[in-house]
Amino acid sequence: MVDVSDPAISEAVRDVLSDATDTNWLVLGYEGNTIKVQSSGSGGLSEMVAVFRDDQSQYGYLRVNTGDAESKRTKFALISWCGEQVGALKRAKMSVHKASIKTVITNYAVEIHGTTVDDLSEDAIMSKIKKAQGADYSGNTSTL
């Protein structure tokens, strides 16, 4: 397992979950065998994806507003990122370490794994979120 006990992680997760803040994403990464908050922000998916590195294994948490004028919903996505330059051993450890990440990030509608920026396009993520919410309303709009 990996150490996820840093209080800054729980604080950053609460910030993304909160309706009272503009923060809509965070990225966690490794410092040795410890997970730390690497970044967070309010610029949505594109801003978050810019933090992912080809030579790192990282985890993202994204807040998405979806629905139509009649029915607004907030959904969350847990994203695991394993850059294409990450070695095989580190890739393998991610699957085990994700269980530790899920002890601090517990509220999410979808879980997405990416190795390229194309894996994390707005269309790809919104398609998975739409499927997870169980209904597709006409006039559906989204903001990332």
PDB file of N, CA and C in Angstrom, residues 12-87:
ATOM      1  N   ALA A  12      -7.963  18.879   0.207  1.00  0.00           N
ATOM      2  CA  ALA A  12      -8.127  19.140  -1.225  1.00  0.00           C
ATOM      3  C   ALA A  12      -9.364  18.433  -1.782  1.00  0.00           C
ATOM      4  N   VAL A  13      -9.621  17.207  -1.328  1.00  0.00           N
ATOM      5  CA  VAL A  13     -10.811  16.477  -1.764  1.00  0.00           C
ATOM      6  C   VAL A  13     -12.075  17.214  -1.311  1.00  0.00           C
ATOM      7  N   ARG A  14     -12.104  17.652  -0.054  1.00  0.00           N
ATOM      8  CA  ARG A  14     -13.261  18.412   0.448  1.00  0.00           C
ATOM      9  C   ARG A  14     -13.476  19.690  -0.367  1.00  0.00           C
ATOM     10  N   ASP A  15     -12.384  20.319  -0.772  1.00  0.00           N
ATOM     11  CA  ASP A  15     -12.466  21.541  -1.562  1.00  0.00           C
ATOM     12  C   ASP A  15     -13.134  21.275  -2.912  1.00  0.00           C
ATOM     13  N   VAL A  16     -12.775  20.173  -3.574  1.00  0.00           N
ATOM     14  CA  VAL A  16     -13.399  19.813  -4.856  1.00  0.00           C
ATOM     15  C   VAL A  16     -14.878  19.482  -4.650  1.00  0.00           C
ATOM     16  N   LEU A  17     -15.201  18.804  -3.565  1.00  0.00           N
ATOM     17  CA  LEU A  17     -16.584  18.419  -3.283  1.00  0.00           C
ATOM     18  C   LEU A  17     -17.483  19.594  -2.913  1.00  0.00           C
ATOM     19  N   SER A  18     -16.909  20.640  -2.368  1.00  0.00           N
ATOM     20  CA  SER A  18     -17.678  21.745  -1.814  1.00  0.00           C
ATOM     21  C   SER A  18     -18.337  22.619  -2.880  1.00  0.00           C
ATOM     22  N   ASP A  19     -19.614  22.921  -2.667  1.00  0.00           N
ATOM     23  CA  ASP A  19     -20.320  23.868  -3.525  1.00  0.00           C
ATOM     24  C   ASP A  19     -19.883  25.301  -3.240  1.00  0.00           C
ATOM     25  N   ALA A  20     -19.199  25.505  -2.129  1.00  0.00           N
ATOM     26  CA  ALA A  20     -18.821  26.853  -1.701  1.00  0.00           C
ATOM     27  C   ALA A  20     -17.503  27.333  -2.312  1.00  0.00           C
ATOM     28  N   THR A  21     -16.805  26.463  -3.060  1.00  0.00           N
ATOM     29  CA  THR A  21     -15.547  26.875  -3.683  1.00  0.00           C
ATOM     30  C   THR A  21     -15.625  26.676  -5.192  1.00  0.00           C
ATOM     31  N   ASP A  22     -14.725  27.334  -5.903  1.00  0.00           N
ATOM     32  CA  ASP A  22     -14.647  27.184  -7.359  1.00  0.00           C
ATOM     33  C   ASP A  22     -13.747  26.018  -7.774  1.00  0.00           C
ATOM     34  N   THR A  23     -13.034  25.434  -6.821  1.00  0.00           N
ATOM     35  CA  THR A  23     -12.108  24.354  -7.131  1.00  0.00           C
ATOM     36  C   THR A  23     -12.872  23.172  -7.716  1.00  0.00           C
ATOM     37  N   ASN A  24     -12.455  22.728  -8.921  1.00  0.00           N
ATOM     38  CA  ASN A  24     -13.168  21.612  -9.534  1.00  0.00           C
ATOM     39  C   ASN A  24     -12.250  20.459  -9.945  1.00  0.00           C
ATOM     40  N   TRP A  25     -10.996  20.500  -9.519  1.00  0.00           N
ATOM     41  CA  TRP A  25     -10.108  19.375  -9.778  1.00  0.00           C
ATOM     42  C   TRP A  25      -8.918  19.392  -8.835  1.00  0.00           C
ATOM     43  N   LEU A  26      -8.308  18.222  -8.705  1.00  0.00           N
ATOM     44  CA  LEU A  26      -7.044  18.094  -7.985  1.00  0.00           C
ATOM     45  C   LEU A  26      -6.249  16.977  -8.627  1.00  0.00           C
ATOM     46  N   VAL A  27      -4.943  17.028  -8.448  1.00  0.00           N
ATOM     47  CA  VAL A  27      -4.053  15.973  -8.936  1.00  0.00           C
ATOM     48  C   VAL A  27      -3.154  15.551  -7.782  1.00  0.00           C
ATOM     49  N   LEU A  28      -3.087  14.233  -7.570  1.00  0.00           N
ATOM     50  CA  LEU A  28      -2.221  13.636  -6.567  1.00  0.00           C
ATOM     51  C   LEU A  28      -1.089  12.906  -7.267  1.00  0.00           C
ATOM     52  N   GLY A  29       0.076  12.896  -6.623  1.00  0.00           N
ATOM     53  CA  GLY A  29       1.211  12.199  -7.201  1.00  0.00           C
ATOM     54  C   GLY A  29       2.112  11.629  -6.127  1.00  0.00           C
ATOM     55  N   TYR A  30       3.128  10.936  -6.556  1.00  0.00           N
ATOM     56  CA  TYR A  30       4.038  10.225  -5.658  1.00  0.00           C
ATOM     57  C   TYR A  30       5.218  11.090  -5.236  1.00  0.00           C
ATOM     58  N   GLU A  31       5.559  10.965  -3.960  1.00  0.00           N
ATOM     59  CA  GLU A  31       6.839  11.411  -3.414  1.00  0.00           C
ATOM     60  C   GLU A  31       7.357  10.215  -2.644  1.00  0.00           C
ATOM     61  N   GLY A  32       8.170   9.405  -3.307  1.00  0.00           N
ATOM     62  CA  GLY A  32       8.592   8.142  -2.710  1.00  0.00           C
ATOM     63  C   GLY A  32       7.403   7.209  -2.622  1.00  0.00           C
ATOM     64  N   ASN A  33       7.116   6.708  -1.405  1.00  0.00           N
ATOM     65  CA  ASN A  33       5.972   5.824  -1.192  1.00  0.00           C
ATOM     66  C   ASN A  33       4.824   6.573  -0.513  1.00  0.00           C
ATOM     67  N   THR A  34       4.778   7.877  -0.739  1.00  0.00           N
ATOM     68  CA  THR A  34       3.753   8.734  -0.149  1.00  0.00           C
ATOM     69  C   THR A  34       3.031   9.484  -1.263  1.00  0.00           C
ATOM     70  N   ILE A  35       1.727   9.599  -1.124  1.00  0.00           N
ATOM     71  CA  ILE A  35       0.932  10.383  -2.072  1.00  0.00           C
ATOM     72  C   ILE A  35       0.787  11.796  -1.515  1.00  0.00           C
ATOM     73  N   LYS A  36       0.998  12.774  -2.381  1.00  0.00           N
ATOM     74  CA  LYS A  36       0.893  14.190  -2.020  1.00  0.00           C
ATOM     75  C   LYS A  36       0.019  14.905  -3.041  1.00  0.00           C
ATOM     76  N   VAL A  37      -0.562  16.031  -2.619  1.00  0.00           N
ATOM     77  CA  VAL A  37      -1.291  16.885  -3.546  1.00  0.00           C
ATOM     78  C   VAL A  37      -0.257  17.605  -4.405  1.00  0.00           C
ATOM     79  N   GLN A  38      -0.370  17.442  -5.716  1.00  0.00           N
ATOM     80  CA  GLN A  38       0.542  18.128  -6.628  1.00  0.00           C
ATOM     81  C   GLN A  38      -0.032  19.445  -7.116  1.00  0.00           C
ATOM     82  N   SER A  39      -1.345  19.481  -7.300  1.00  0.00           N
ATOM     83  CA  SER A  39      -1.957  20.693  -7.820  1.00  0.00           C
ATOM     84  C   SER A  39      -3.476  20.603  -7.687  1.00  0.00           C
ATOM     85  N   SER A  40      -4.127  21.749  -7.764  1.00  0.00           N
ATOM     86  CA  SER A  40      -5.589  21.821  -7.818  1.00  0.00           C
ATOM     87  C   SER A  40      -5.951  23.137  -8.488  1.00  0.00           C
ATOM     88  N   GLY A  41      -7.195  23.235  -8.917  1.00  0.00           N
ATOM     89  CA  GLY A  41      -7.592  24.464  -9.582  1.00  0.00           C
ATOM     90  C   GLY A  41      -9.060  24.511  -9.924  1.00  0.00           C
ATOM     91  N   SER A  42      -9.434  25.570 -10.636  1.00  0.00           N
ATOM     92  CA  SER A  42     -10.833  25.784 -10.991  1.00  0.00           C
ATOM     93  C   SER A  42     -11.033  25.877 -12.500  1.00  0.00           C
ATOM     94  N   GLY A  43     -10.010  25.505 -13.270  1.00  0.00           N
ATOM     95  CA  GLY A  43     -10.072  25.626 -14.724  1.00  0.00           C
ATOM     96  C   GLY A  43     -10.581  24.405 -15.458  1.00  0.00           C
ATOM     97  N   GLY A  44     -11.090  23.425 -14.730  1.00  0.00           N
ATOM     98  CA  GLY A  44     -11.701  22.269 -15.358  1.00  0.00           C
ATOM     99  C   GLY A  44     -10.721  21.258 -15.922  1.00  0.00           C
ATOM    100  N   LEU A  45     -11.256  20.417 -16.780  1.00  0.00           N
ATOM    101  CA  LEU A  45     -10.520  19.274 -17.312  1.00  0.00           C
ATOM    102  C   LEU A  45      -9.228  19.672 -18.019  1.00  0.00           C
ATOM    103  N   SER A  46      -9.272  20.658 -18.881  1.00  0.00           N
ATOM    104  CA  SER A  46      -8.074  21.010 -19.649  1.00  0.00           C
ATOM    105  C   SER A  46      -6.945  21.477 -18.740  1.00  0.00           C
ATOM    106  N   GLU A  47      -7.284  22.217 -17.714  1.00  0.00           N
ATOM    107  CA  GLU A  47      -6.271  22.670 -16.759  1.00  0.00           C
ATOM    108  C   GLU A  47      -5.687  21.485 -15.985  1.00  0.00           C
ATOM    109  N   MET A  48      -6.549  20.554 -15.585  1.00  0.00           N
ATOM    110  CA  MET A  48      -6.095  19.383 -14.845  1.00  0.00           C
ATOM    111  C   MET A  48      -5.199  18.502 -15.716  1.00  0.00           C
ATOM    112  N   VAL A  49      -5.602  18.233 -16.946  1.00  0.00           N
ATOM    113  CA  VAL A  49      -4.842  17.363 -17.838  1.00  0.00           C
ATOM    114  C   VAL A  49      -3.447  17.943 -18.103  1.00  0.00           C
ATOM    115  N   ALA A  50      -3.318  19.261 -18.089  1.00  0.00           N
ATOM    116  CA  ALA A  50      -2.019  19.897 -18.315  1.00  0.00           C
ATOM    117  C   ALA A  50      -1.010  19.553 -17.213  1.00  0.00           C
ATOM    118  N   VAL A  51      -1.495  19.101 -16.057  1.00  0.00           N
ATOM    119  CA  VAL A  51      -0.621  18.749 -14.935  1.00  0.00           C
ATOM    120  C   VAL A  51      -0.094  17.321 -15.069  1.00  0.00           C
ATOM    121  N   PHE A  52      -0.802  16.466 -15.801  1.00  0.00           N
ATOM    122  CA  PHE A  52      -0.360  15.079 -15.980  1.00  0.00           C
ATOM    123  C   PHE A  52       0.925  15.033 -16.803  1.00  0.00           C
ATOM    124  N   ARG A  53       1.861  14.175 -16.380  1.00  0.00           N
ATOM    125  CA  ARG A  53       3.179  14.060 -17.018  1.00  0.00           C
ATOM    126  C   ARG A  53       3.380  12.666 -17.604  1.00  0.00           C
ATOM    127  N   ASP A  54       4.041  12.614 -18.746  1.00  0.00           N
ATOM    128  CA  ASP A  54       4.294  11.336 -19.424  1.00  0.00           C
ATOM    129  C   ASP A  54       5.168  10.385 -18.622  1.00  0.00           C
ATOM    130  N   ASP A  55       5.956  10.921 -17.692  1.00  0.00           N
ATOM    131  CA  ASP A  55       6.876  10.077 -16.922  1.00  0.00           C
ATOM    132  C   ASP A  55       6.405   9.846 -15.488  1.00  0.00           C
ATOM    133  N   GLN A  56       5.093  10.086 -15.224  1.00  0.00           N
ATOM    134  CA  GLN A  56       4.581   9.940 -13.866  1.00  0.00           C
ATOM    135  C   GLN A  56       3.286   9.139 -13.825  1.00  0.00           C
ATOM    136  N   SER A  57       3.069   8.520 -12.669  1.00  0.00           N
ATOM    137  CA  SER A  57       1.771   7.932 -12.328  1.00  0.00           C
ATOM    138  C   SER A  57       1.104   8.946 -11.404  1.00  0.00           C
ATOM    139  N   GLN A  58      -0.126   9.320 -11.732  1.00  0.00           N
ATOM    140  CA  GLN A  58      -0.831  10.339 -10.956  1.00  0.00           C
ATOM    141  C   GLN A  58      -2.309   9.973 -10.864  1.00  0.00           C
ATOM    142  N   TYR A  59      -2.994  10.667  -9.971  1.00  0.00           N
ATOM    143  CA  TYR A  59      -4.425  10.452  -9.775  1.00  0.00           C
ATOM    144  C   TYR A  59      -5.119  11.801  -9.790  1.00  0.00           C
ATOM    145  N   GLY A  60      -6.234  11.879 -10.503  1.00  0.00           N
ATOM    146  CA  GLY A  60      -6.987  13.122 -10.576  1.00  0.00           C
ATOM    147  C   GLY A  60      -8.388  12.934 -10.029  1.00  0.00           C
ATOM    148  N   TYR A  61      -8.953  14.032  -9.581  1.00  0.00           N
ATOM    149  CA  TYR A  61     -10.331  14.048  -9.096  1.00  0.00           C
ATOM    150  C   TYR A  61     -10.989  15.257  -9.728  1.00  0.00           C
ATOM    151  N   LEU A  62     -12.071  15.041 -10.480  1.00  0.00           N
ATOM    152  CA  LEU A  62     -12.692  16.077 -11.290  1.00  0.00           C
ATOM    153  C   LEU A  62     -14.171  16.231 -10.953  1.00  0.00           C
ATOM    154  N   ARG A  63     -14.591  17.461 -10.809  1.00  0.00           N
ATOM    155  CA  ARG A  63     -16.001  17.814 -10.580  1.00  0.00           C
ATOM    156  C   ARG A  63     -16.591  18.259 -11.917  1.00  0.00           C
ATOM    157  N   VAL A  64     -17.737  17.699 -12.274  1.00  0.00           N
ATOM    158  CA  VAL A  64     -18.399  18.012 -13.540  1.00  0.00           C
ATOM    159  C   VAL A  64     -19.852  18.373 -13.256  1.00  0.00           C
ATOM    160  N   ASN A  65     -20.309  19.469 -13.843  1.00  0.00           N
ATOM    161  CA  ASN A  65     -21.719  19.841 -13.756  1.00  0.00           C
ATOM    162  C   ASN A  65     -22.383  19.424 -15.054  1.00  0.00           C
ATOM    163  N   THR A  66     -23.487  18.705 -14.929  1.00  0.00           N
ATOM    164  CA  THR A  66     -24.167  18.181 -16.112  1.00  0.00           C
ATOM    165  C   THR A  66     -25.680  18.313 -15.925  1.00  0.00           C
ATOM    166  N   GLY A  67     -26.400  18.056 -16.986  1.00  0.00           N
ATOM    167  CA  GLY A  67     -27.852  18.135 -16.935  1.00  0.00           C
ATOM    168  C   GLY A  67     -28.367  19.176 -17.899  1.00  0.00           C
ATOM    169  N   ASP A  68     -29.614  19.578 -17.683  1.00  0.00           N
ATOM    170  CA  ASP A  68     -30.227  20.600 -18.526  1.00  0.00           C
ATOM    171  C   ASP A  68     -30.822  21.677 -17.623  1.00  0.00           C
ATOM    172  N   ALA A  69     -31.576  22.585 -18.208  1.00  0.00           N
ATOM    173  CA  ALA A  69     -32.136  23.699 -17.438  1.00  0.00           C
ATOM    174  C   ALA A  69     -33.061  23.216 -16.320  1.00  0.00           C
ATOM    175  N   GLU A  70     -33.683  22.088 -16.519  1.00  0.00           N
ATOM    176  CA  GLU A  70     -34.630  21.555 -15.548  1.00  0.00           C
ATOM    177  C   GLU A  70     -33.978  20.717 -14.453  1.00  0.00           C
ATOM    178  N   SER A  71     -32.834  20.159 -14.753  1.00  0.00           N
ATOM    179  CA  SER A  71     -32.242  19.200 -13.825  1.00  0.00           C
ATOM    180  C   SER A  71     -30.719  19.275 -13.872  1.00  0.00           C
ATOM    181  N   LYS A  72     -30.141  19.981 -12.931  1.00  0.00           N
ATOM    182  CA  LYS A  72     -28.678  20.103 -12.842  1.00  0.00           C
ATOM    183  C   LYS A  72     -28.151  19.057 -11.873  1.00  0.00           C
ATOM    184  N   ARG A  73     -27.024  18.447 -12.264  1.00  0.00           N
ATOM    185  CA  ARG A  73     -26.390  17.467 -11.392  1.00  0.00           C
ATOM    186  C   ARG A  73     -24.889  17.697 -11.364  1.00  0.00           C
ATOM    187  N   THR A  74     -24.300  17.409 -10.230  1.00  0.00           N
ATOM    188  CA  THR A  74     -22.853  17.447 -10.101  1.00  0.00           C
ATOM    189  C   THR A  74     -22.372  16.012  -9.978  1.00  0.00           C
ATOM    190  N   LYS A  75     -21.422  15.668 -10.803  1.00  0.00           N
ATOM    191  CA  LYS A  75     -20.838  14.324 -10.795  1.00  0.00           C
ATOM    192  C   LYS A  75     -19.330  14.461 -10.627  1.00  0.00           C
ATOM    193  N   PHE A  76     -18.728  13.392 -10.150  1.00  0.00           N
ATOM    194  CA  PHE A  76     -17.290  13.393  -9.908  1.00  0.00           C
ATOM    195  C   PHE A  76     -16.655  12.212 -10.620  1.00  0.00           C
ATOM    196  N   ALA A  77     -15.431  12.433 -11.117  1.00  0.00           N
ATOM    197  CA  ALA A  77     -14.683  11.381 -11.797  1.00  0.00           C
ATOM    198  C   ALA A  77     -13.346  11.182 -11.094  1.00  0.00           C
ATOM    199  N   LEU A  78     -13.010   9.932 -10.848  1.00  0.00           N
ATOM    200  CA  LEU A  78     -11.699   9.555 -10.331  1.00  0.00           C
ATOM    201  C   LEU A  78     -10.873   9.116 -11.539  1.00  0.00           C
ATOM    202  N   ILE A  79      -9.746   9.770 -11.729  1.00  0.00           N
ATOM    203  CA  ILE A  79      -8.921   9.510 -12.903  1.00  0.00           C
ATOM    204  C   ILE A  79      -7.559   8.994 -12.458  1.00  0.00           C
ATOM    205  N   SER A  80      -7.179   7.856 -13.004  1.00  0.00           N
ATOM    206  CA  SER A  80      -5.816   7.370 -12.785  1.00  0.00           C
ATOM    207  C   SER A  80      -5.050   7.625 -14.077  1.00  0.00           C
ATOM    208  N   TRP A  81      -3.874   8.191 -13.933  1.00  0.00           N
ATOM    209  CA  TRP A  81      -3.044   8.540 -15.077  1.00  0.00           C
ATOM    210  C   TRP A  81      -1.720   7.807 -14.977  1.00  0.00           C
ATOM    211  N   CYS A  82      -1.342   7.146 -16.045  1.00  0.00           N
ATOM    212  CA  CYS A  82      -0.050   6.475 -16.104  1.00  0.00           C
ATOM    213  C   CYS A  82       0.583   6.852 -17.435  1.00  0.00           C
ATOM    214  N   GLY A  83       1.484   7.814 -17.393  1.00  0.00           N
ATOM    215  CA  GLY A  83       2.122   8.303 -18.600  1.00  0.00           C
ATOM    216  C   GLY A  83       2.833   7.198 -19.365  1.00  0.00           C
ATOM    217  N   GLU A  84       2.978   7.413 -20.660  1.00  0.00           N
ATOM    218  CA  GLU A  84       3.548   6.389 -21.532  1.00  0.00           C
ATOM    219  C   GLU A  84       5.012   6.070 -21.216  1.00  0.00           C
ATOM    220  N   GLN A  85       5.710   6.954 -20.508  1.00  0.00           N
ATOM    221  CA  GLN A  85       7.118   6.720 -20.178  1.00  0.00           C
ATOM    222  C   GLN A  85       7.313   6.081 -18.804  1.00  0.00           C
ATOM    223  N   VAL A  86       6.229   5.724 -18.133  1.00  0.00           N
ATOM    224  CA  VAL A  86       6.315   5.096 -16.813  1.00  0.00           C
ATOM    225  C   VAL A  86       6.697   3.629 -16.992  1.00  0.00           C
ATOM    226  N   GLY A  87       7.630   3.158 -16.171  1.00  0.00           N
ATOM    227  CA  GLY A  87       8.111   1.779 -16.255  1.00  0.00           C
ATOM    228  C   GLY A  87       7.064   0.755 -15.846  1.00  0.00           C
TER     229      GLY A  87
END
